[in-house]
mmCIF file of C-alpha atoms and ligand atoms in Angstrom:
data_model
loop_
_atom_site.group_PDB
_atom_site.id
_atom_site.type_symbol
_atom_site.label_atom_id
_atom_site.label_comp_id
_atom_site.label_asym_id
_atom_site.label_seq_id
_atom_site.Cartn_x
_atom_site.Cartn_y
_atom_site.Cartn_z
ATOM 1 C CA MET A 1 -22.620 -14.112 -6.036
ATOM 2 C CA GLU A 2 -21.033 -15.120 -9.312
ATOM 3 C CA LYS A 3 -17.340 -15.779 -9.558
ATOM 4 C CA ILE A 4 -15.163 -13.447 -11.587
ATOM 5 C CA LEU A 5 -11.892 -14.594 -13.107
ATOM 6 C CA THR A 6 -9.345 -13.118 -15.428
ATOM 7 C CA GLY A 7 -5.725 -13.596 -16.395
ATOM 8 C CA ILE A 8 -3.102 -11.506 -18.099
ATOM 9 C CA ARG A 9 -0.122 -13.083 -19.812
ATOM 10 C CA SER A 10 3.294 -12.046 -18.565
ATOM 11 C CA THR A 11 4.512 -10.953 -21.965
ATOM 12 C CA GLY A 12 5.424 -7.376 -21.021
ATOM 13 C CA THR A 13 4.301 -4.380 -19.017
ATOM 14 C CA PRO A 14 0.531 -3.788 -19.247
ATOM 15 C CA HIS A 15 -0.153 -0.888 -21.650
ATOM 16 C CA LEU A 16 -2.931 1.673 -21.592
ATOM 17 C CA GLY A 17 -5.184 -0.643 -23.618
ATOM 18 C CA ASN A 18 -4.826 -3.485 -21.092
ATOM 19 C CA ILE A 19 -5.322 -1.049 -18.240
ATOM 20 C CA LEU A 20 -8.500 0.566 -19.551
ATOM 21 C CA SER A 21 -10.133 -2.521 -20.960
ATOM 22 C CA VAL A 22 -9.212 -5.172 -18.383
ATOM 23 C CA ILE A 23 -7.350 -3.996 -15.282
ATOM 24 C CA ILE A 24 -9.495 -1.022 -14.169
ATOM 25 C CA PRO A 25 -12.904 -2.718 -14.678
ATOM 26 C CA SER A 26 -11.677 -6.000 -13.160
ATOM 27 C CA VAL A 27 -10.229 -4.305 -10.075
ATOM 28 C CA SER A 28 -13.498 -2.522 -9.513
ATOM 29 C CA MET A 29 -15.537 -5.721 -9.930
ATOM 30 C CA ALA A 30 -13.174 -7.841 -7.821
ATOM 31 C CA ASN A 31 -13.064 -5.337 -4.985
ATOM 32 C CA LYS A 32 -16.863 -5.166 -4.872
ATOM 33 C CA ASN A 33 -17.446 -8.892 -5.156
ATOM 34 C CA ILE A 34 -17.884 -11.013 -2.033
ATOM 35 C CA LYS A 35 -14.742 -12.371 -0.422
ATOM 36 C CA HIS A 36 -12.840 -15.078 -2.261
ATOM 37 C CA SER A 37 -15.123 -15.019 -5.302
ATOM 38 C CA SER A 38 -12.731 -13.198 -7.609
ATOM 39 C CA PHE A 39 -9.715 -14.776 -9.222
ATOM 40 C CA ILE A 40 -7.064 -12.614 -10.815
ATOM 41 C CA PHE A 41 -3.990 -14.379 -12.031
ATOM 42 C CA ILE A 42 -0.837 -13.934 -14.055
ATOM 43 C CA ALA A 43 -0.881 -16.376 -16.930
ATOM 44 C CA ASP A 44 2.824 -17.224 -16.971
ATOM 45 C CA LEU A 45 2.204 -20.739 -18.324
ATOM 46 C CA HIS A 46 0.420 -19.219 -21.296
ATOM 47 C CA SER A 47 3.346 -16.842 -21.817
ATOM 48 C CA MET A 48 5.644 -19.799 -22.465
ATOM 49 C CA VAL A 49 3.896 -20.318 -25.775
ATOM 50 C CA GLN A 50 5.378 -17.036 -26.958
ATOM 51 C CA ILE A 51 8.508 -16.410 -24.895
ATOM 52 C CA GLU A 52 11.289 -18.953 -24.530
ATOM 53 C CA ASN A 53 13.413 -17.032 -22.048
ATOM 54 C CA MET A 54 12.059 -17.877 -18.587
ATOM 55 C CA LYS A 55 13.980 -15.012 -16.986
ATOM 56 C CA ILE A 56 11.978 -12.586 -19.077
ATOM 57 C CA ILE A 57 8.720 -14.305 -18.154
ATOM 58 C CA LYS A 58 9.606 -14.113 -14.471
ATOM 59 C CA ASN A 59 10.472 -10.447 -14.612
ATOM 60 C CA ASN A 60 7.309 -9.680 -16.570
ATOM 61 C CA THR A 61 5.341 -11.506 -13.900
ATOM 62 C CA TYR A 62 6.484 -8.909 -11.377
ATOM 63 C CA LYS A 63 5.486 -6.109 -13.710
ATOM 64 C CA ILE A 64 1.995 -7.507 -14.133
ATOM 65 C CA ALA A 65 1.625 -8.033 -10.389
ATOM 66 C CA ALA A 66 2.839 -4.499 -9.657
ATOM 67 C CA ALA A 67 0.391 -3.087 -12.218
ATOM 68 C CA TRP A 68 -2.664 -4.815 -10.696
ATOM 69 C CA LEU A 69 -1.640 -3.798 -7.203
ATOM 70 C CA SER A 70 -0.940 -0.211 -8.151
ATOM 71 C CA PHE A 71 -4.511 0.046 -9.472
ATOM 72 C CA GLY A 72 -5.748 -0.887 -6.022
ATOM 73 C CA LEU A 73 -6.595 -4.582 -6.269
ATOM 74 C CA ASN A 74 -7.672 -5.639 -2.780
ATOM 75 C CA ILE A 75 -5.770 -8.849 -2.157
ATOM 76 C CA ASP A 76 -7.705 -9.672 0.991
ATOM 77 C CA ASN A 77 -10.888 -9.887 -0.997
ATOM 78 C CA CYS A 78 -9.730 -11.752 -4.089
ATOM 79 C CA LEU A 79 -7.356 -14.538 -5.001
ATOM 80 C CA PHE A 80 -4.359 -13.055 -6.743
ATOM 81 C CA TYR A 81 -1.837 -15.634 -7.912
ATOM 82 C CA ARG A 82 0.618 -16.876 -10.489
ATOM 83 C CA GLN A 83 -0.810 -19.544 -12.756
ATOM 84 C CA SER A 84 2.333 -21.675 -12.442
ATOM 85 C CA ASP A 85 2.003 -21.696 -8.650
ATOM 86 C CA VAL A 86 -1.323 -23.510 -8.914
ATOM 87 C CA SER A 87 -0.214 -26.170 -11.376
ATOM 88 C CA LEU A 88 -3.265 -28.360 -10.655
ATOM 89 C CA VAL A 89 -4.791 -26.478 -13.554
ATOM 90 C CA THR A 90 -2.565 -28.370 -15.981
ATOM 91 C CA GLU A 91 -4.095 -31.625 -14.809
ATOM 92 C CA LEU A 92 -7.557 -30.403 -15.704
ATOM 93 C CA ALA A 93 -6.209 -29.165 -19.033
ATOM 94 C CA TRP A 94 -5.038 -32.711 -19.763
ATOM 95 C CA TYR A 95 -8.499 -34.127 -19.138
ATOM 96 C CA PHE A 96 -9.931 -31.533 -21.491
ATOM 97 C CA ASN A 97 -7.292 -32.425 -24.087
ATOM 98 C CA CYS A 98 -8.560 -35.973 -24.021
ATOM 99 C CA PHE A 99 -12.248 -35.099 -24.199
ATOM 100 C CA TYR A 100 -12.323 -32.299 -26.716
ATOM 101 C CA PRO A 101 -12.308 -33.080 -30.437
ATOM 102 C CA TYR A 102 -9.087 -32.161 -32.218
ATOM 103 C CA LYS A 103 -10.987 -30.989 -35.281
ATOM 104 C CA ARG A 104 -12.945 -28.442 -33.294
ATOM 105 C CA LEU A 105 -9.860 -26.951 -31.731
ATOM 106 C CA ALA A 106 -8.133 -26.753 -35.102
ATOM 107 C CA LEU A 107 -10.812 -24.231 -36.109
ATOM 108 C CA ALA A 108 -9.686 -21.646 -33.520
ATOM 109 C CA HIS A 109 -8.722 -18.500 -35.405
ATOM 110 C CA SER A 110 -5.924 -17.416 -33.072
ATOM 111 C CA PHE A 111 -4.173 -20.643 -34.026
ATOM 112 C CA LYS A 112 -4.925 -20.447 -37.720
ATOM 113 C CA LYS A 113 -3.663 -16.865 -37.833
ATOM 114 C CA GLU A 114 -0.343 -17.769 -36.210
ATOM 115 C CA MET A 115 0.023 -20.804 -38.441
ATOM 116 C CA LYS A 116 -0.077 -18.550 -41.471
ATOM 117 C CA LYS A 117 2.489 -16.152 -40.008
ATOM 118 C CA LYS A 118 5.112 -18.501 -38.603
ATOM 119 C CA GLU A 119 6.845 -21.624 -39.650
ATOM 120 C CA LYS A 120 7.815 -22.894 -36.222
ATOM 121 C CA ILE A 121 4.805 -23.258 -33.979
ATOM 122 C CA ASN A 122 4.731 -25.154 -30.707
ATOM 123 C CA VAL A 123 2.018 -27.521 -29.529
ATOM 124 C CA GLY A 124 1.346 -25.129 -26.632
ATOM 125 C CA LEU A 125 -0.053 -22.582 -29.052
ATOM 126 C CA PHE A 126 -2.489 -25.156 -30.326
ATOM 127 C CA THR A 127 -3.692 -26.230 -26.888
ATOM 128 C CA TYR A 128 -3.641 -22.655 -25.511
ATOM 129 C CA PRO A 129 -7.468 -22.436 -25.389
ATOM 130 C CA ILE A 130 -7.624 -25.740 -23.487
ATOM 131 C CA LEU A 131 -5.427 -24.433 -20.679
ATOM 132 C CA MET A 132 -7.443 -21.233 -20.660
ATOM 133 C CA ALA A 133 -10.657 -23.246 -20.341
ATOM 134 C CA ALA A 134 -9.089 -25.108 -17.419
ATOM 135 C CA ASP A 135 -8.141 -21.779 -15.756
ATOM 136 C CA ILE A 136 -11.778 -20.772 -15.850
ATOM 137 C CA LEU A 137 -13.669 -24.038 -15.336
ATOM 138 C CA LEU A 138 -11.482 -25.217 -12.468
ATOM 139 C CA TYR A 139 -12.991 -22.510 -10.263
ATOM 140 C CA ASN A 140 -16.462 -22.463 -11.839
ATOM 141 C CA ALA A 141 -15.984 -18.821 -12.737
ATOM 142 C CA LYS A 142 -18.927 -17.214 -14.513
ATOM 143 C CA ILE A 143 -17.822 -13.698 -15.412
ATOM 144 C CA ILE A 144 -14.640 -13.351 -17.422
ATOM 145 C CA PRO A 145 -13.471 -9.772 -18.101
ATOM 146 C CA VAL A 146 -11.383 -9.903 -21.278
ATOM 147 C CA GLY A 147 -10.510 -7.979 -24.405
ATOM 148 C CA LYS A 148 -12.468 -8.641 -27.579
ATOM 149 C CA ASP A 149 -9.667 -10.794 -28.991
ATOM 150 C CA GLN A 150 -10.404 -13.401 -26.325
ATOM 151 C CA LEU A 151 -14.059 -13.973 -27.189
ATOM 152 C CA GLN A 152 -13.451 -17.129 -29.139
ATOM 153 C CA HIS A 153 -11.389 -18.553 -26.287
ATOM 154 C CA ILE A 154 -14.285 -18.019 -23.887
ATOM 155 C CA GLU A 155 -16.609 -19.649 -26.391
ATOM 156 C CA ILE A 156 -14.280 -22.666 -26.510
ATOM 157 C CA ALA A 157 -14.285 -22.814 -22.691
ATOM 158 C CA ARG A 158 -18.094 -22.880 -22.759
ATOM 159 C CA ARG A 159 -18.090 -25.669 -25.314
ATOM 160 C CA ILE A 160 -15.578 -27.695 -23.339
ATOM 161 C CA GLY A 161 -17.561 -27.270 -20.123
ATOM 162 C CA ASN A 162 -20.751 -28.228 -21.886
ATOM 163 C CA TYR A 163 -19.107 -31.204 -23.557
ATOM 164 C CA PHE A 164 -17.742 -32.472 -20.288
ATOM 165 C CA ASN A 165 -21.028 -31.937 -18.432
ATOM 166 C CA LYS A 166 -22.831 -33.968 -21.091
ATOM 167 C CA LYS A 167 -20.261 -36.771 -21.053
ATOM 168 C CA ILE A 168 -20.478 -37.079 -17.316
ATOM 169 C CA GLY A 169 -24.205 -36.464 -17.170
ATOM 170 C CA LYS A 170 -23.851 -33.874 -14.444
ATOM 171 C CA LYS A 171 -23.495 -30.094 -14.305
ATOM 172 C CA LEU A 172 -19.969 -30.262 -13.049
ATOM 173 C CA PHE A 173 -18.915 -27.033 -14.731
ATOM 174 C CA VAL A 174 -20.515 -23.611 -14.739
ATOM 175 C CA LEU A 175 -20.459 -22.200 -18.278
ATOM 176 C CA PRO A 176 -18.589 -18.877 -18.370
ATOM 177 C CA ASN A 177 -19.500 -15.605 -20.082
ATOM 178 C CA ALA A 178 -17.078 -13.021 -21.410
ATOM 179 C CA PHE A 179 -17.442 -9.597 -19.874
ATOM 180 C CA LEU A 180 -16.525 -6.898 -22.353
ATOM 181 C CA GLN A 181 -15.858 -3.357 -21.275
ATOM 182 C CA LYS A 182 -17.801 -1.790 -24.154
ATOM 183 C CA LYS A 183 -16.601 1.775 -23.859
ATOM 184 C CA ASN A 184 -12.945 0.879 -23.872
ATOM 185 C CA MET A 185 -13.083 -2.059 -26.198
ATOM 186 C CA PHE A 186 -10.915 -0.448 -28.797
ATOM 187 C CA VAL A 187 -8.102 1.541 -27.344
ATOM 188 C CA LEU A 188 -6.223 2.777 -30.376
ATOM 189 C CA GLY A 189 -2.458 2.739 -30.435
ATOM 190 C CA THR A 190 -0.088 5.381 -31.802
ATOM 191 C CA ASP A 191 -0.728 4.208 -35.378
ATOM 192 C CA GLY A 192 -4.508 4.233 -35.073
ATOM 193 C CA LYS A 193 -4.764 0.449 -34.973
ATOM 194 C CA LYS A 194 -5.870 -1.465 -31.868
ATOM 195 C CA MET A 195 -3.214 -1.020 -29.166
ATOM 196 C CA SER A 196 -1.223 -4.235 -28.935
ATOM 197 C CA LYS A 197 2.229 -5.302 -27.806
ATOM 198 C CA SER A 198 2.824 -7.118 -31.063
ATOM 199 C CA LYS A 199 2.061 -4.018 -33.125
ATOM 200 C CA LYS A 200 4.555 -1.868 -31.173
ATOM 201 C CA ASN A 201 2.019 0.947 -31.012
ATOM 202 C CA CYS A 202 1.578 1.059 -27.252
ATOM 203 C CA ILE A 203 1.294 3.856 -24.776
ATOM 204 C CA ASN A 204 2.933 2.570 -21.681
ATOM 205 C CA ILE A 205 2.026 4.522 -18.578
ATOM 206 C CA PHE A 206 4.503 2.466 -16.551
ATOM 207 C CA SER A 207 7.525 3.713 -18.448
ATOM 208 C CA SER A 208 9.677 6.715 -17.603
ATOM 209 C CA ASP A 209 8.367 10.232 -18.313
ATOM 210 C CA GLU A 210 10.683 10.540 -21.302
ATOM 211 C CA VAL A 211 9.671 7.240 -22.898
ATOM 212 C CA LEU A 212 6.008 7.944 -22.297
ATOM 213 C CA LYS A 213 6.350 11.382 -23.873
ATOM 214 C CA LYS A 214 8.125 9.899 -26.874
ATOM 215 C CA GLN A 215 5.345 7.366 -27.354
ATOM 216 C CA ILE A 216 2.695 10.057 -27.210
ATOM 217 C CA MET A 217 4.596 12.394 -29.536
ATOM 218 C CA SER A 218 4.764 9.529 -32.049
ATOM 219 C CA ILE A 219 0.959 9.294 -32.402
ATOM 220 C CA ARG A 220 0.193 9.481 -36.098
ATOM 221 C CA THR A 221 -1.800 12.460 -37.390
ATOM 222 C CA ASP A 222 -2.633 13.943 -40.745
ATOM 223 C CA SER A 223 -0.475 16.785 -42.015
ATOM 224 C CA LYS A 224 -2.735 19.744 -41.211
ATOM 225 C CA SER A 225 -0.892 22.874 -40.100
ATOM 226 C CA VAL A 226 -1.475 24.537 -36.728
ATOM 227 C CA LYS A 227 -3.793 27.099 -38.309
ATOM 228 C CA GLU A 228 -6.107 24.662 -40.045
ATOM 229 C CA LYS A 229 -9.356 23.333 -38.612
ATOM 230 C CA LYS A 230 -9.169 19.704 -37.549
ATOM 231 C CA ASN A 231 -11.596 16.839 -37.244
ATOM 232 C CA PRO A 232 -11.828 15.598 -33.626
ATOM 233 C CA GLU A 233 -13.788 12.534 -34.709
ATOM 234 C CA THR A 234 -11.034 10.967 -36.774
ATOM 235 C CA ASP A 235 -7.917 11.968 -34.856
ATOM 236 C CA TYR A 236 -6.060 9.387 -32.726
ATOM 237 C CA ILE A 237 -4.846 11.864 -30.069
ATOM 238 C CA MET A 238 -8.417 12.953 -29.493
ATOM 239 C CA SER A 239 -9.591 9.354 -29.386
ATOM 240 C CA LEU A 240 -7.177 8.563 -26.528
ATOM 241 C CA TYR A 241 -7.882 11.822 -24.724
ATOM 242 C CA SER A 242 -11.610 11.069 -24.862
ATOM 243 C CA LEU A 243 -11.083 7.792 -23.022
ATOM 244 C CA ILE A 244 -9.381 9.307 -20.007
ATOM 245 C CA ALA A 245 -10.170 13.002 -19.664
ATOM 246 C CA PRO A 246 -13.220 14.509 -17.910
ATOM 247 C CA VAL A 247 -16.151 15.383 -20.202
ATOM 248 C CA ASP A 248 -15.703 19.169 -19.966
ATOM 249 C CA GLN A 249 -12.024 18.937 -20.896
ATOM 250 C CA ILE A 250 -12.854 16.726 -23.862
ATOM 251 C CA GLU A 251 -15.366 19.313 -25.058
ATOM 252 C CA ILE A 252 -12.798 22.081 -24.729
ATOM 253 C CA MET A 253 -10.274 20.148 -26.786
ATOM 254 C CA LYS A 254 -12.889 19.304 -29.412
ATOM 255 C CA LYS A 255 -13.722 22.975 -29.786
ATOM 256 C CA LYS A 256 -10.048 23.829 -30.241
ATOM 257 C CA TYR A 257 -9.810 21.240 -33.012
ATOM 258 C CA ILE A 258 -12.843 22.582 -34.825
ATOM 259 C CA ARG A 259 -11.832 26.222 -34.397
ATOM 260 C CA GLY A 260 -8.321 25.782 -35.774
ATOM 261 C CA GLY A 261 -5.145 27.435 -34.493
ATOM 262 C CA TYR A 262 -4.489 24.428 -32.278
ATOM 263 C CA GLY A 263 -1.638 22.150 -33.337
ATOM 264 C CA TYR A 264 -1.383 18.406 -32.986
ATOM 265 C CA SER A 265 1.750 18.733 -30.881
ATOM 266 C CA GLU A 266 -0.128 20.916 -28.413
ATOM 267 C CA ALA A 267 -2.842 18.256 -28.225
ATOM 268 C CA LYS A 268 -0.185 15.600 -27.660
ATOM 269 C CA ILE A 269 1.340 17.580 -24.804
ATOM 270 C CA ALA A 270 -2.120 17.986 -23.268
ATOM 271 C CA LEU A 271 -2.650 14.225 -23.518
ATOM 272 C CA TYR A 272 0.770 13.525 -22.010
ATOM 273 C CA GLU A 273 0.188 15.900 -19.126
ATOM 274 C CA HIS A 274 -3.216 14.461 -18.478
ATOM 275 C CA ILE A 275 -1.834 10.914 -18.335
ATOM 276 C CA ILE A 276 0.970 11.941 -15.973
ATOM 277 C CA HIS A 277 -1.535 13.708 -13.744
ATOM 278 C CA LYS A 278 -4.288 11.073 -13.856
ATOM 279 C CA PHE A 279 -2.034 8.094 -13.192
ATOM 280 C CA SER A 280 0.524 9.738 -10.924
ATOM 281 C CA SER A 281 -0.364 7.648 -7.871
ATOM 282 C CA GLU A 282 -0.491 4.359 -9.830
ATOM 283 C CA ARG A 283 2.853 5.093 -11.481
ATOM 284 C CA GLU A 284 4.453 5.897 -8.150
ATOM 285 C CA LYS A 285 3.117 2.695 -6.593
ATOM 286 C CA PHE A 286 4.195 0.642 -9.598
ATOM 287 C CA PHE A 287 7.800 1.826 -9.418
ATOM 288 C CA SER A 288 7.839 1.282 -5.677
ATOM 289 C CA PHE A 289 6.478 -2.307 -5.983
ATOM 290 C CA MET A 290 9.084 -3.068 -8.633
ATOM 291 C CA LYS A 291 11.727 -2.333 -6.027
ATOM 292 C CA LYS A 292 10.111 -4.812 -3.617
ATOM 293 C CA LYS A 293 10.073 -8.084 -5.510
ATOM 294 C CA SER A 294 10.102 -10.178 -2.343
ATOM 295 C CA LEU A 295 6.921 -8.434 -1.228
ATOM 296 C CA LEU A 296 5.359 -9.288 -4.598
ATOM 297 C CA ASP A 297 6.498 -12.896 -4.191
ATOM 298 C CA HIS A 298 4.964 -12.987 -0.752
ATOM 299 C CA ILE A 299 1.616 -11.569 -1.939
ATOM 300 C CA LEU A 300 1.436 -13.998 -4.860
ATOM 301 C CA ALA A 301 2.339 -16.955 -2.641
ATOM 302 C CA LEU A 302 -0.499 -16.113 -0.255
ATOM 303 C CA GLY A 303 -2.908 -15.959 -3.182
ATOM 304 C CA ALA A 304 -1.609 -19.247 -4.575
ATOM 305 C CA LYS A 305 -2.118 -20.952 -1.228
ATOM 306 C CA LYS A 306 -5.772 -19.927 -1.108
ATOM 307 C CA ALA A 307 -6.355 -20.779 -4.780
ATOM 308 C CA LYS A 308 -4.668 -24.153 -4.371
ATOM 309 C CA SER A 309 -6.935 -25.232 -1.590
ATOM 310 C CA ILE A 310 -10.029 -24.428 -3.690
ATOM 311 C CA ALA A 311 -8.507 -26.032 -6.792
ATOM 312 C CA ARG A 312 -7.660 -29.192 -4.903
ATOM 313 C CA LYS A 313 -11.195 -29.712 -3.693
ATOM 314 C CA ARG A 314 -12.608 -29.069 -7.143
ATOM 315 C CA LEU A 315 -10.106 -31.334 -8.831
ATOM 316 C CA ASN A 316 -10.840 -34.140 -6.390
ATOM 317 C CA CYS A 317 -14.495 -33.863 -7.282
ATOM 318 C CA ILE A 318 -13.644 -34.017 -11.001
ATOM 319 C CA ARG A 319 -11.260 -36.940 -10.402
ATOM 320 C CA LYS A 320 -14.024 -38.817 -8.663
ATOM 321 C CA HIS A 321 -16.166 -38.585 -11.780
ATOM 322 C CA LEU A 322 -13.263 -39.867 -13.815
ATOM 323 C CA LYS A 323 -12.843 -42.796 -11.422
ATOM 324 C CA PHE A 324 -9.415 -41.607 -10.325
ATOM 325 C CA ASN A 325 -8.257 -41.614 -6.731
ATOM 326 C CA PRO A 326 -8.191 -38.330 -4.858
ATOM 327 C CA ILE A 327 -4.937 -36.359 -4.831
ATOM 328 C CA ILE A 328 -2.774 -37.622 -2.000
HETATM 329 N N1 LIG B 1 -5.479 -15.522 -23.068
HETATM 330 C C1 LIG B 1 -5.595 -14.387 -22.205
HETATM 331 C C2 LIG B 1 -4.897 -13.205 -22.887
HETATM 332 O O1 LIG B 1 -4.170 -13.371 -23.791
HETATM 333 C C3 LIG B 1 -4.969 -14.634 -20.858
HETATM 334 C C4 LIG B 1 -5.676 -15.711 -20.109
HETATM 335 C C5 LIG B 1 -5.216 -16.952 -19.804
HETATM 336 C C6 LIG B 1 -6.985 -15.603 -19.570
HETATM 337 N N2 LIG B 1 -6.124 -17.661 -19.109
HETATM 338 C C7 LIG B 1 -7.238 -16.878 -18.937
HETATM 339 C C8 LIG B 1 -7.961 -14.593 -19.561
HETATM 340 C C9 LIG B 1 -8.464 -17.131 -18.331
HETATM 341 C C10 LIG B 1 -9.183 -14.869 -18.948
HETATM 342 C C11 LIG B 1 -9.427 -16.129 -18.334
HETATM 343 O O2 LIG B 1 -5.060 -12.092 -22.489
#
């Protein structure tokens, strides 16, 4: 059975886009996979590239953990851990730093994009894909569920693995493949652009009822009156509703759009009520986990212990090829 691995940065609470495109499909794959072949982790080291305040990172880590658990991740079956708790990964990242050509990495578009936007950029942002490659290659993971924005990072991980294998003359690393959830690839935010924390257009199912309602009521629409006929194909409320509602309900809403006499605010309320109803158990569990941080710490520590023992063996094998002594 092939190994599955994915990470989510602890930069905030997972939004509907993260949930539909990464969390739900990954939980389902990880729970079905054979024992200890799925790795789900919270990429807190990667978050440091963006967030300086470690208190915020730590608190976000709990939110991410609570989100995965509330969607039913089976922690007996998979390895669920904090990246910083298995710091052996940074050692592998260093080896990659020394093997991979600088010029190649400088081509990464996530880096080039940020370079254009900001004046002050840290080295971590530049080597971000290297650490991500280490996350994946350390465990020989093959299937990597990610959002579309991460495709180039997976490609870099493949190149690094291939590079290293060639240098050493042995297939030390399995080359990973991105796993894209096609249907939910583009979850649109309240402004009709791809839902993203940085764009502040998120629908956050793990916020209070009032905040969630406010977010949904802020979805941008055209200015058609209640009476007018509307186009269900181009409307953002409809696009979100179509991702989560049952087929017959979607059809009913579509008909109301086409018929006219159905206002956007009514559609928004329907979407809000559907979200509250659909995710009621996950929301309840999330809020309950957030009150039990020591339980979350305990769960993550158990996962880290298991991951560490695998990582240690793998790293010793890599060290041997580099003519280094085993880890004491
Ligand atoms: N870069 C990923 C993101 O922004 C998070 C991440 C870090 C990751 N390491 C990973 C995802 C390894 C998949 C595999 O979402």
